[in-house]
Amino acid sequence: MTWRKRVLTAALVSTVTAALTATSAHAFGGGNTKDDTQSNTHGGADTTGNLSASVSNIQITYPSGGGGNGKKGSLGTVDPNWKPPACWYEPQFNPAQLKRFVDTDSGGDVGIHESWWGKGLWTDHYKDGKPADNFDLHSPTNSSAKGYENYNLGKDGYFWRGVAPDPSDPDSWNCGRIMFWVDAGEKPNDPNMPTPKTLAEYAYDKIKVPETEVELKPTAKSTVNLPTWVWLDKGTFQEVKVRAELPNTGLWAETTAKPVALHLAPGTPDATTYPASGDCTINKDGSIGTPYAAGKASEPPPCGITYLRATDGSPYQLKASVTWEITWQGSDGTGGNLPNGTFETTQDINVQEIQSVNR
C-alpha cells in the first residue's frame, strides 16, 4: 500500500514555562546515521522508527565534558531577531539503504512536506530513470529533475533530503525538494546546502548550562539595610563546548559558551544592588563576586544586594541570570560570534527586620 501526503497546514506550537526560564528557545531533533548497509537503523527517524523531517542526522558531542551535567538549553538569546536556519539538506541513504527502505515498505518524510509509505516512493519518483515529478515543490517542471536507475546501485554517493526543526515554519518550504542524488565528494547546488555555520547554530540549542543557585551570606535570612553578599565559586561556571557533525559530509562545527556576567534582580524595588546595574562581572579566575568574610557584614560587597524592606509572608524572588558569550569554529576554518545567551534561576529570599545584629 502506498500513502502519500503533502503537508499544507501549520502545526500548533505549545509553550512550556518553567521556574528555570529561557527566552526565544529553539528546539531541534537529533539523530544518528549508520553507513552499514546491513543495518536497519536509519538516522533521521523519530521515536516510532518513521523517517521524520524534524529529526536531523547531525551528531552532537561535548568535547569539554562540561555540557553533560547541566540543564539542557535552550539558552535565551539576547537578540530577538536572531533565529537558526529554518531548513537544510543532508545525506540520508546510500543506494543500498534506499533500496532496503523501499523493499521493507518503510515510510516517512522523504521531503519536509512530502511523505510516502510503501513501494510507491520508488515507482512514482525514482524507478527506471523516469523523471521525478514534484522534484522541487517550488518548480514542479524543473528540467533538471531526473529519475534514477535501480536505486543508483554501484554508484558512490547519497540521496539527500530536507530537514526542518519546525516544519510548520513557513520558511521550511525553502527546502521543498524530495530526496535527490548527490555524487560522493560533491555538494548540492542549492542555497540551503548545510555549512559549518548551520551546524554551529544547530549546536546553540544543545548547550547545557549549570543549574546552580548563587551562594548568599547570610544563608538563612537577609536583614534589612545590611548587605547580602552574592558569589559563585570559580568551579561553578566554566566554558561549555558543543560539537555538531553531519555524517558523510566532512562538515562540523564547535560552538563554545563562555560565562561573562551575572545579573541580579532582587525581586522588589525596595533594594539596592551592587554594582548599581546589578551586573556582576566574572573574575579572571572564573569566580563571581567575593566570598563573605567575618567582620564585613556592613561593607558593600562587589556583588550583592541590600534589601530595604522586610518580607511579609511571601519571600522575594531573587533572579540570577548568567550571560554566556557564544562563539564558533568550523571545519572549513570559518568562525565567529553568535548572539549571547542567557539562563536564569530564581530562588526565595526572606528578609527580616531587627534592630541589632551580633557579629
CSV table of C-alpha atoms in Angstrom, one decimal:
chain,number,residue,atom,x,y,z
A,1,MET,CA,0.0,0.0,0.0
A,2,THR,CA,1.2,3.4,-0.9
A,3,TRP,CA,0.2,6.5,1.0
A,4,ARG,CA,1.4,10.0,0.1
A,5,LYS,CA,0.7,13.2,1.9
A,6,ARG,CA,1.5,16.8,1.4
A,7,VAL,CA,1.5,18.9,4.5
A,8,LEU,CA,-0.1,22.3,3.9
A,9,THR,CA,-1.2,23.3,7.4
A,10,ALA,CA,0.9,24.7,10.2
A,11,ALA,CA,1.1,22.7,13.4
A,12,LEU,CA,0.2,24.2,16.7
A,13,VAL,CA,3.1,25.1,18.9
A,14,SER,CA,2.8,25.0,22.6
A,15,THR,CA,4.9,27.0,25.0
A,16,VAL,CA,6.0,25.5,28.3
A,17,THR,CA,7.1,27.8,31.1
A,18,ALA,CA,9.3,26.5,33.9
A,19,ALA,CA,10.9,28.0,37.0
A,20,LEU,CA,14.2,28.0,35.1
A,21,THR,CA,13.3,30.3,32.3
A,22,ALA,CA,15.0,31.0,28.9
A,23,THR,CA,13.6,33.2,26.2
A,24,SER,CA,13.5,32.6,22.4
A,25,ALA,CA,14.4,28.9,22.8
A,26,HIS,CA,14.7,26.8,19.6
A,27,ALA,CA,14.2,23.1,19.8
A,28,PHE,CA,15.7,20.7,17.3
A,29,GLY,CA,15.6,16.9,16.9
A,30,GLY,CA,18.7,14.7,16.9
A,31,GLY,CA,19.7,11.5,15.2
A,32,ASN,CA,22.5,9.2,14.2
A,33,THR,CA,23.4,7.9,10.8
A,34,LYS,CA,24.9,4.5,10.2
A,35,ASP,CA,26.7,3.7,6.9
A,36,ASP,CA,26.5,0.0,7.3
A,37,THR,CA,24.2,-1.2,4.5
A,38,GLN,CA,23.2,-4.2,6.6
A,39,SER,CA,21.8,-2.1,9.4
A,40,ASN,CA,18.0,-1.4,9.5
A,41,THR,CA,18.6,1.7,11.7
A,42,HIS,CA,18.2,4.9,9.7
A,43,GLY,CA,19.2,8.3,11.0
A,44,GLY,CA,16.5,10.9,10.9
A,45,ALA,CA,13.9,8.5,12.4
A,46,ASP,CA,11.5,9.6,15.1
A,47,THR,CA,10.7,7.5,18.2
A,48,THR,CA,8.3,5.3,16.1
A,49,GLY,CA,11.0,4.5,13.6
A,50,ASN,CA,9.5,6.5,10.8
A,51,LEU,CA,11.6,9.0,8.8
A,52,SER,CA,10.8,12.4,10.3
A,53,ALA,CA,11.5,15.8,8.6
A,54,SER,CA,12.1,17.3,12.1
A,55,VAL,CA,14.8,14.8,13.1
A,56,SER,CA,18.3,15.5,11.8
A,57,ASN,CA,21.2,13.2,11.4
A,58,ILE,CA,23.5,15.8,13.0
A,59,GLN,CA,25.5,14.2,15.8
A,60,ILE,CA,26.2,16.2,19.0
A,61,THR,CA,29.1,15.6,21.4
A,62,TYR,CA,30.5,17.6,24.3
A,63,PRO,CA,34.3,17.8,23.8
A,64,SER,CA,34.9,19.7,27.1
A,65,GLY,CA,32.7,17.3,29.1
A,66,GLY,CA,31.1,20.3,30.7
A,67,GLY,CA,27.8,20.0,28.9
A,68,GLY,CA,26.7,16.7,30.1
A,69,ASN,CA,25.8,17.5,33.7
A,70,GLY,CA,24.0,20.8,33.4
A,71,LYS,CA,20.5,21.8,32.5
A,72,LYS,CA,19.9,21.2,28.8
A,73,GLY,CA,19.4,24.6,27.0
A,74,SER,CA,18.0,26.3,25.3
A,75,LEU,CA,19.8,29.5,26.2
A,76,GLY,CA,17.6,32.5,25.7
A,77,THR,CA,19.1,34.7,23.0
A,78,VAL,CA,19.6,38.4,23.7
A,79,ASP,CA,18.9,39.2,20.1
A,80,PRO,CA,15.1,38.8,19.5
A,81,ASN,CA,15.6,39.0,15.7
A,82,TRP,CA,18.0,36.0,15.5
A,83,LYS,CA,16.8,32.6,14.6
A,84,PRO,CA,18.6,29.4,13.5
A,85,PRO,CA,18.2,28.1,9.9
A,86,ALA,CA,14.6,27.0,9.2
A,87,CYS,CA,15.8,24.1,7.0
A,88,TRP,CA,18.7,22.5,5.2
A,89,TYR,CA,19.5,19.4,3.1
A,90,GLU,CA,21.6,16.5,4.4
A,91,PRO,CA,22.6,12.9,3.3
A,92,GLN,CA,20.1,10.2,4.2
A,93,PHE,CA,20.5,7.0,2.2
A,94,ASN,CA,23.2,5.4,0.1
A,95,PRO,CA,21.8,3.3,-2.8
A,96,ALA,CA,21.6,0.0,-0.8
A,97,GLN,CA,19.9,1.7,2.1
A,98,LEU,CA,17.3,3.4,0.0
A,99,LYS,CA,16.5,0.0,-1.7
A,100,ARG,CA,16.1,-1.6,1.6
A,101,PHE,CA,13.9,1.3,2.8
A,102,VAL,CA,11.6,0.8,-0.1
A,103,ASP,CA,11.7,-3.1,-0.1
A,104,THR,CA,10.6,-3.2,3.6
A,105,ASP,CA,7.7,-0.8,2.9
A,106,SER,CA,9.2,1.8,5.3
A,107,GLY,CA,7.9,5.3,5.2
A,108,GLY,CA,8.1,8.8,6.4
A,109,ASP,CA,9.2,12.2,5.3
A,110,VAL,CA,11.3,12.0,2.2
A,111,GLY,CA,10.8,15.7,1.9
A,112,ILE,CA,9.9,18.3,4.6
A,113,HIS,CA,6.3,18.4,3.3
A,114,GLU,CA,6.2,15.1,1.4
A,115,SER,CA,5.7,11.7,2.9
A,116,TRP,CA,5.4,8.1,1.5
A,117,TRP,CA,4.6,4.7,2.9
A,118,GLY,CA,5.1,1.7,0.7
A,119,LYS,CA,6.9,1.0,-2.6
A,120,GLY,CA,5.1,3.9,-4.3
A,121,LEU,CA,8.1,6.1,-3.3
A,122,TRP,CA,10.2,4.2,-5.9
A,123,THR,CA,7.7,3.6,-8.6
A,124,ASP,CA,6.3,7.1,-8.5
A,125,HIS,CA,9.6,9.0,-8.4
A,126,TYR,CA,12.8,7.0,-9.0
A,127,LYS,CA,12.2,3.8,-10.9
A,128,ASP,CA,13.8,3.1,-14.3
A,129,GLY,CA,15.1,6.6,-14.8
A,130,LYS,CA,11.7,8.1,-15.2
A,131,PRO,CA,11.5,11.9,-14.4
A,132,ALA,CA,10.6,12.5,-10.8
A,133,ASP,CA,7.5,14.7,-10.6
A,134,ASN,CA,7.5,17.3,-7.8
A,135,PHE,CA,11.3,17.1,-7.7
A,136,ASP,CA,11.2,20.7,-6.4
A,137,LEU,CA,7.9,21.8,-4.9
A,138,HIS,CA,8.6,25.4,-5.9
A,139,SER,CA,9.3,24.4,-9.5
A,140,PRO,CA,7.4,21.1,-10.4
A,141,THR,CA,8.5,21.3,-14.0
A,142,ASN,CA,12.2,21.7,-13.2
A,143,SER,CA,14.0,20.4,-16.3
A,144,SER,CA,16.9,19.2,-14.1
A,145,ALA,CA,14.6,16.6,-12.4
A,146,LYS,CA,15.8,13.1,-13.3
A,147,GLY,CA,14.9,9.6,-12.2
A,148,TYR,CA,17.4,7.0,-11.0
A,149,GLU,CA,18.0,3.5,-12.4
A,150,ASN,CA,17.9,0.7,-10.0
A,151,TYR,CA,18.4,2.9,-6.9
A,152,ASN,CA,21.8,4.0,-8.3
A,153,LEU,CA,23.3,0.7,-7.0
A,154,GLY,CA,27.0,0.6,-7.9
A,155,LYS,CA,27.4,4.4,-7.6
A,156,ASP,CA,29.1,6.2,-4.8
A,157,GLY,CA,27.0,8.9,-3.2
A,158,TYR,CA,23.9,9.6,-1.2
A,159,PHE,CA,20.3,10.5,-1.5
A,160,TRP,CA,19.8,13.8,0.3
A,161,ARG,CA,16.6,15.1,1.8
A,162,GLY,CA,15.4,18.3,3.5
A,163,VAL,CA,15.2,18.7,7.3
A,164,ALA,CA,13.4,21.4,9.2
A,165,PRO,CA,13.4,21.6,13.0
A,166,ASP,CA,9.9,23.1,12.8
A,167,PRO,CA,8.1,22.0,9.6
A,168,SER,CA,5.3,24.5,10.5
A,169,ASP,CA,7.7,27.4,10.0
A,170,PRO,CA,6.7,29.0,6.6
A,171,ASP,CA,10.4,29.3,5.8
A,172,SER,CA,10.8,25.5,5.8
A,173,TRP,CA,9.2,25.5,2.3
A,174,ASN,CA,12.5,26.9,1.1
A,175,CYS,CA,13.7,23.3,1.2
A,176,GLY,CA,10.9,21.8,-0.9
A,177,ARG,CA,12.8,19.1,-2.9
A,178,ILE,CA,12.1,15.5,-2.2
A,179,MET,CA,15.1,13.2,-1.8
A,180,PHE,CA,17.7,13.7,-4.6
A,181,TRP,CA,21.0,12.1,-5.6
A,182,VAL,CA,24.4,13.7,-4.9
A,183,ASP,CA,27.6,12.0,-6.1
A,184,ALA,CA,30.3,11.3,-3.4
A,185,GLY,CA,32.5,14.3,-2.8
A,186,GLU,CA,30.0,16.7,-4.4
A,187,LYS,CA,27.8,19.3,-2.7
A,188,PRO,CA,24.2,20.1,-3.7
A,189,ASN,CA,24.0,23.2,-5.8
A,190,ASP,CA,21.4,24.7,-3.5
A,191,PRO,CA,21.3,27.8,-1.2
A,192,ASN,CA,20.2,25.5,1.6
A,193,MET,CA,23.3,23.3,1.5
A,194,PRO,CA,24.4,23.0,5.1
A,195,THR,CA,27.6,24.9,6.2
A,196,PRO,CA,29.7,24.8,9.3
A,197,LYS,CA,27.7,27.9,10.5
A,198,THR,CA,24.5,25.9,10.0
A,199,LEU,CA,25.9,23.3,12.4
A,200,ALA,CA,27.1,25.9,14.8
A,201,GLU,CA,23.6,27.4,15.0
A,202,TYR,CA,22.1,24.0,15.5
A,203,ALA,CA,24.5,23.3,18.3
A,204,TYR,CA,23.4,26.5,20.1
A,205,ASP,CA,20.3,24.8,21.2
A,206,LYS,CA,22.2,21.8,22.5
A,207,ILE,CA,24.3,23.8,25.1
A,208,LYS,CA,23.8,22.6,28.6
A,209,VAL,CA,24.5,25.1,31.4
A,210,PRO,CA,24.6,24.5,35.1
A,211,GLU,CA,21.6,24.8,37.3
A,212,THR,CA,23.2,26.4,40.3
A,213,GLU,CA,21.8,28.8,42.8
A,214,VAL,CA,24.0,31.7,43.8
A,215,GLU,CA,25.6,31.5,47.3
A,216,LEU,CA,24.4,34.0,49.8
A,217,LYS,CA,25.6,35.3,53.1
A,218,PRO,CA,23.7,35.3,55.4
A,219,THR,CA,22.3,31.9,54.2
A,220,ALA,CA,19.0,31.7,56.1
A,221,LYS,CA,17.6,35.2,56.1
A,222,SER,CA,18.8,38.6,54.9
A,223,THR,CA,18.4,41.6,57.2
A,224,VAL,CA,17.0,45.0,56.3
A,225,ASN,CA,19.7,47.5,55.5
A,226,LEU,CA,22.6,45.0,55.8
A,227,PRO,CA,24.2,43.8,52.5
A,228,THR,CA,23.6,40.2,51.3
A,229,TRP,CA,26.8,39.0,49.7
A,230,VAL,CA,26.5,37.0,46.5
A,231,TRP,CA,29.2,34.9,44.9
A,232,LEU,CA,29.9,31.8,42.9
A,233,ASP,CA,32.9,29.6,43.2
A,234,LYS,CA,35.3,29.6,40.2
A,235,GLY,CA,34.5,25.9,39.5
A,236,THR,CA,30.8,26.6,39.2
A,237,PHE,CA,30.8,28.2,35.7
A,238,GLN,CA,33.1,27.0,33.0
A,239,GLU,CA,33.2,27.1,29.2
A,240,VAL,CA,30.9,24.6,27.6
A,241,LYS,CA,31.8,23.2,24.1
A,242,VAL,CA,29.3,21.6,21.8
A,243,ARG,CA,30.4,19.8,18.6
A,244,ALA,CA,27.9,19.3,15.8
A,245,GLU,CA,29.0,17.0,13.0
A,246,LEU,CA,27.0,16.0,9.9
A,247,PRO,CA,28.0,12.4,8.8
A,248,ASN,CA,29.1,11.8,5.2
A,249,THR,CA,29.8,15.5,4.5
A,250,GLY,CA,33.0,16.2,6.4
A,251,LEU,CA,31.2,19.2,7.9
A,252,TRP,CA,31.5,20.0,11.6
A,253,ALA,CA,31.4,23.0,14.0
A,254,GLU,CA,32.2,23.6,17.6
A,255,THR,CA,30.1,26.1,19.5
A,256,THR,CA,31.5,27.5,22.7
A,257,ALA,CA,29.6,29.2,25.5
A,258,LYS,CA,31.6,31.2,27.9
A,259,PRO,CA,30.1,32.8,31.1
A,260,VAL,CA,30.9,36.6,31.1
A,261,ALA,CA,28.4,38.2,33.6
A,262,LEU,CA,25.8,37.6,36.3
A,263,HIS,CA,22.8,39.9,36.6
A,264,LEU,CA,20.9,40.2,39.8
A,265,ALA,CA,17.2,41.2,40.0
A,266,PRO,CA,16.3,41.4,43.7
A,267,GLY,CA,12.6,40.8,43.2
A,268,THR,CA,11.5,44.1,44.7
A,269,PRO,CA,12.1,47.8,44.0
A,270,ASP,CA,12.9,48.2,47.7
A,271,ALA,CA,16.5,47.1,47.3
A,272,THR,CA,20.0,48.3,46.3
A,273,THR,CA,22.2,46.1,44.1
A,274,TYR,CA,26.0,46.1,43.9
A,275,PRO,CA,27.0,47.2,41.4
A,276,ALA,CA,24.1,49.5,40.9
A,277,SER,CA,23.4,48.0,37.5
A,278,GLY,CA,23.0,44.5,39.0
A,279,ASP,CA,25.7,43.2,36.6
A,280,CYS,CA,28.4,41.3,38.4
A,281,THR,CA,31.4,40.5,36.1
A,282,ILE,CA,33.2,37.2,36.0
A,283,ASN,CA,36.6,37.5,37.8
A,284,LYS,CA,39.8,36.4,36.0
A,285,ASP,CA,39.8,33.1,37.9
A,286,GLY,CA,36.3,32.3,36.8
A,287,SER,CA,34.6,33.2,40.1
A,288,ILE,CA,31.9,35.8,40.6
A,289,GLY,CA,31.9,38.3,43.4
A,290,THR,CA,33.9,37.8,46.6
A,291,PRO,CA,33.2,35.3,49.4
A,292,TYR,CA,31.9,36.9,52.6
A,293,ALA,CA,34.4,37.1,55.5
A,294,ALA,CA,33.7,37.8,59.2
A,295,GLY,CA,33.7,41.5,60.1
A,296,LYS,CA,32.4,42.6,56.6
A,297,ALA,CA,28.7,42.5,57.4
A,298,SER,CA,28.2,46.2,56.9
A,299,GLU,CA,30.5,46.7,53.9
A,300,PRO,CA,29.1,47.0,50.4
A,301,PRO,CA,30.0,43.8,48.5
A,302,PRO,CA,31.4,43.7,45.0
A,303,CYS,CA,28.4,41.6,44.1
A,304,GLY,CA,25.3,41.6,46.2
A,305,ILE,CA,22.0,43.2,47.4
A,306,THR,CA,20.8,45.3,50.3
A,307,TYR,CA,17.1,44.9,51.0
A,308,LEU,CA,15.4,48.0,52.3
A,309,ARG,CA,12.1,46.4,53.4
A,310,ALA,CA,11.4,43.1,55.2
A,311,THR,CA,9.3,40.4,53.6
A,312,ASP,CA,5.8,40.0,54.8
A,313,GLY,CA,4.5,36.4,54.4
A,314,SER,CA,5.9,35.9,50.9
A,315,PRO,CA,9.6,35.8,50.1
A,316,TYR,CA,11.2,37.9,47.5
A,317,GLN,CA,12.0,36.2,44.2
A,318,LEU,CA,15.7,36.7,43.6
A,319,LYS,CA,16.6,36.2,39.9
A,320,ALA,CA,20.1,35.4,38.9
A,321,SER,CA,20.7,35.5,35.2
A,322,VAL,CA,24.1,34.4,33.7
A,323,THR,CA,25.1,35.8,30.3
A,324,TRP,CA,27.0,33.4,28.1
A,325,GLU,CA,29.2,34.6,25.2
A,326,ILE,CA,28.8,32.3,22.2
A,327,THR,CA,31.5,31.7,19.6
A,328,TRP,CA,32.0,29.0,17.0
A,329,GLN,CA,34.7,27.4,14.8
A,330,GLY,CA,34.0,25.3,11.7
A,331,SER,CA,35.6,22.6,9.7
A,332,ASP,CA,36.5,24.9,6.8
A,333,GLY,CA,38.3,27.4,9.0
A,334,THR,CA,35.4,29.8,9.3
A,335,GLY,CA,34.1,31.0,12.7
A,336,GLY,CA,32.7,34.0,14.5
A,337,ASN,CA,30.2,35.0,17.1
A,338,LEU,CA,26.5,34.1,17.7
A,339,PRO,CA,24.2,36.2,19.9
A,340,ASN,CA,24.9,36.0,23.6
A,341,GLY,CA,22.7,33.7,25.5
A,342,THR,CA,21.1,34.0,29.0
A,343,PHE,CA,20.0,31.4,31.6
A,344,GLU,CA,18.0,32.5,34.6
A,345,THR,CA,17.4,30.8,38.0
A,346,THR,CA,15.0,32.0,40.7
A,347,GLN,CA,15.3,31.5,44.5
A,348,ASP,CA,13.4,32.6,47.5
A,349,ILE,CA,14.8,35.3,49.8
A,350,ASN,CA,13.3,36.1,53.2
A,351,VAL,CA,14.3,39.4,54.7
A,352,GLN,CA,14.0,40.1,58.4
A,353,GLU,CA,14.0,43.4,60.2
A,354,ILE,CA,15.8,43.6,63.5
A,355,GLN,CA,17.4,46.5,65.5
A,356,SER,CA,20.8,44.9,66.1
A,357,VAL,CA,22.9,42.1,64.7
A,358,ASN,CA,25.6,40.2,66.6
A,359,ARG,CA,28.7,39.8,64.6
